[in-house]
C-alpha cells in the first residue's frame, strides 16, 4: 500500500472550511480507489495560534513539517493581525524555507462556467502561470528607517539571482514543452526596471536557444493584462516574476470564472522538501462561518497534490468530479451563480466520486 503523510494547515478565515471539505474528498478517494493511503496530521497554526503564542507557528514548525510528503494549506491572514506578519510568519516562511520556488497556477474555464469575457472568447482559457516563488519582489530584503519623521525611508528590494531566475524559467520552458500547444509567454518589465529585469531577460534569451521547438513570445507585464482580456486564446504557459505573476494570476482566476476556483502548487521540484498545495482565494473573512465558501479551489489544489504524489488516477477522478459539478450547474456555490453551501458542493463531489467507476 502506498502511504503518504500529509500536513494539513487550514490557517485562517475560510481556510478551515475548505480544507475540511478537501479532506472529506481525499478520504473518499482513498476509500473508493484503494491502493494508497493518506495519513493526515492537522496543525492548528495561524492567527489564533499567534494571539496565544506570539508566533504563527512554533519555533520547530518547519522541522515538524519536513517529514511530510506534502502540505495542504488553507489560508493565512486575519484582520486582528497585520497581513505582513501573518503571511511572513507562516505561508511565506514555508515557501522560502522549503525552497518551493515553482508556483504553478493553472486557469481553465471549466465546463458550464461563465467567464466575464464576452463572445465565447474565453472558451479556450487553458493557461498555466508559472510564478517565481522565493525571490524577486518577495525576497524580503529591505528596511525602514527614521520612523515617523519626514525623512522616513521604506525600502523593498527586489532580489534576482542567476540561479533563481534560471531554474524557474527552465521549469516553465520544460512545462510548455510537455503541453500540446508548446507555447510560452515570457513576461517582463525591463523597459522600466533596468537591472534585475534586464538580467531576467538576458537569462531567458540564453535559455531559449535550447527550446527552439517551442513558440515563444515576450510581453511587458502591463501589456500582458490586456492580452489576457483581448486575446485569451493566444496564451498557453506564462512565466513571470513573483509579483507580476501574483497579479496576473488573480486576473486569470477572475477571467476563468471566480477566485473561488483557482488552485496553486508551491513546488520544490527536486523533492528535497515537501511541496505545498492551496487555493489562492485567501481567508475571505467576510464570508467566514457562513458555509458559503467555494471549496472547488481547495479540491483542485488536492488534484494537484495527488498528481504530485504520483496518484494520477485519483487526481483524474477528482478533476472529473469537479467538471461534472460545474457542467451540471444544479449545485454551484454563490460565487459561481448558484446557491449551494460548501457542504452541499462537497456532497455533490462525493457522490460523483462514488459513482465514478471506470470513468477515468
Ligand atoms: C497569493 C496571495 C499571496 C501572495 C498573499 C496572500 C501574500 O495573494 O497567493 O497570490 O501574494 O503571494
Ligand atoms: Mg495573489
JSON list of N, CA and C and ligand atoms in Angstrom, two decimals, residues 87 91 105 131 138 246, ligand 1:
[
{"chain": "A", "resi": 87, "resn": "UNK", "atom": "N", "xyz": [1.43, 36.57, 7.12]},
{"chain": "A", "resi": 87, "resn": "UNK", "atom": "CA", "xyz": [1.92, 35.89, 5.91]},
{"chain": "A", "resi": 87, "resn": "UNK", "atom": "C", "xyz": [3.37, 35.48, 6.02]},
{"chain": "A", "resi": 91, "resn": "UNK", "atom": "N", "xyz": [2.92, 31.29, 5.76]},
{"chain": "A", "resi": 91, "resn": "UNK", "atom": "CA", "xyz": [2.94, 30.82, 4.37]},
{"chain": "A", "resi": 91, "resn": "UNK", "atom": "C", "xyz": [4.26, 31.16, 3.66]},
{"chain": "A", "resi": 105, "resn": "UNK", "atom": "N", "xyz": [0.17, 27.86, -11.34]},
{"chain": "A", "resi": 105, "resn": "UNK", "atom": "CA", "xyz": [-1.21, 28.36, -11.23]},
{"chain": "A", "resi": 105, "resn": "UNK", "atom": "C", "xyz": [-1.98, 28.11, -12.52]},
{"chain": "A", "resi": 131, "resn": "UNK", "atom": "N", "xyz": [4.91, 31.12, -11.55]},
{"chain": "A", "resi": 131, "resn": "UNK", "atom": "CA", "xyz": [5.33, 32.27, -10.75]},
{"chain": "A", "resi": 131, "resn": "UNK", "atom": "C", "xyz": [6.61, 31.92, -10.00]},
{"chain": "A", "resi": 138, "resn": "UNK", "atom": "N", "xyz": [9.42, 39.53, -3.63]},
{"chain": "A", "resi": 138, "resn": "UNK", "atom": "CA", "xyz": [9.04, 38.95, -2.34]},
{"chain": "A", "resi": 138, "resn": "UNK", "atom": "C", "xyz": [10.26, 38.41, -1.59]},
{"chain": "A", "resi": 246, "resn": "UNK", "atom": "N", "xyz": [1.80, 37.13, -9.41]},
{"chain": "A", "resi": 246, "resn": "UNK", "atom": "CA", "xyz": [0.76, 37.24, -8.37]},
{"chain": "A", "resi": 246, "resn": "UNK", "atom": "C", "xyz": [-0.43, 38.01, -8.94]},
{"chain": "B", "resi": 1, "resn": "LIG", "atom": "C1", "xyz": [-1.36, 34.68, -3.43]},
{"chain": "B", "resi": 1, "resn": "LIG", "atom": "C2", "xyz": [-1.65, 35.69, -2.40]},
{"chain": "B", "resi": 1, "resn": "LIG", "atom": "C3", "xyz": [-0.42, 35.92, -1.53]},
{"chain": "B", "resi": 1, "resn": "LIG", "atom": "C4", "xyz": [0.74, 36.36, -2.37]},
{"chain": "B", "resi": 1, "resn": "LIG", "atom": "C5", "xyz": [-0.65, 36.91, -0.42]},
{"chain": "B", "resi": 1, "resn": "LIG", "atom": "C6", "xyz": [-1.78, 36.47, 0.45]},
{"chain": "B", "resi": 1, "resn": "LIG", "atom": "C7", "xyz": [0.63, 37.18, 0.32]},
{"chain": "B", "resi": 1, "resn": "LIG", "atom": "O1", "xyz": [-2.06, 36.87, -2.99]},
{"chain": "B", "resi": 1, "resn": "LIG", "atom": "O2", "xyz": [-1.13, 33.51, -3.09]},
{"chain": "B", "resi": 1, "resn": "LIG", "atom": "O3", "xyz": [-1.36, 35.01, -4.60]},
{"chain": "B", "resi": 1, "resn": "LIG", "atom": "O4", "xyz": [0.81, 37.49, -2.81]},
{"chain": "B", "resi": 1, "resn": "LIG", "atom": "O5", "xyz": [1.60, 35.53, -2.60]}
]
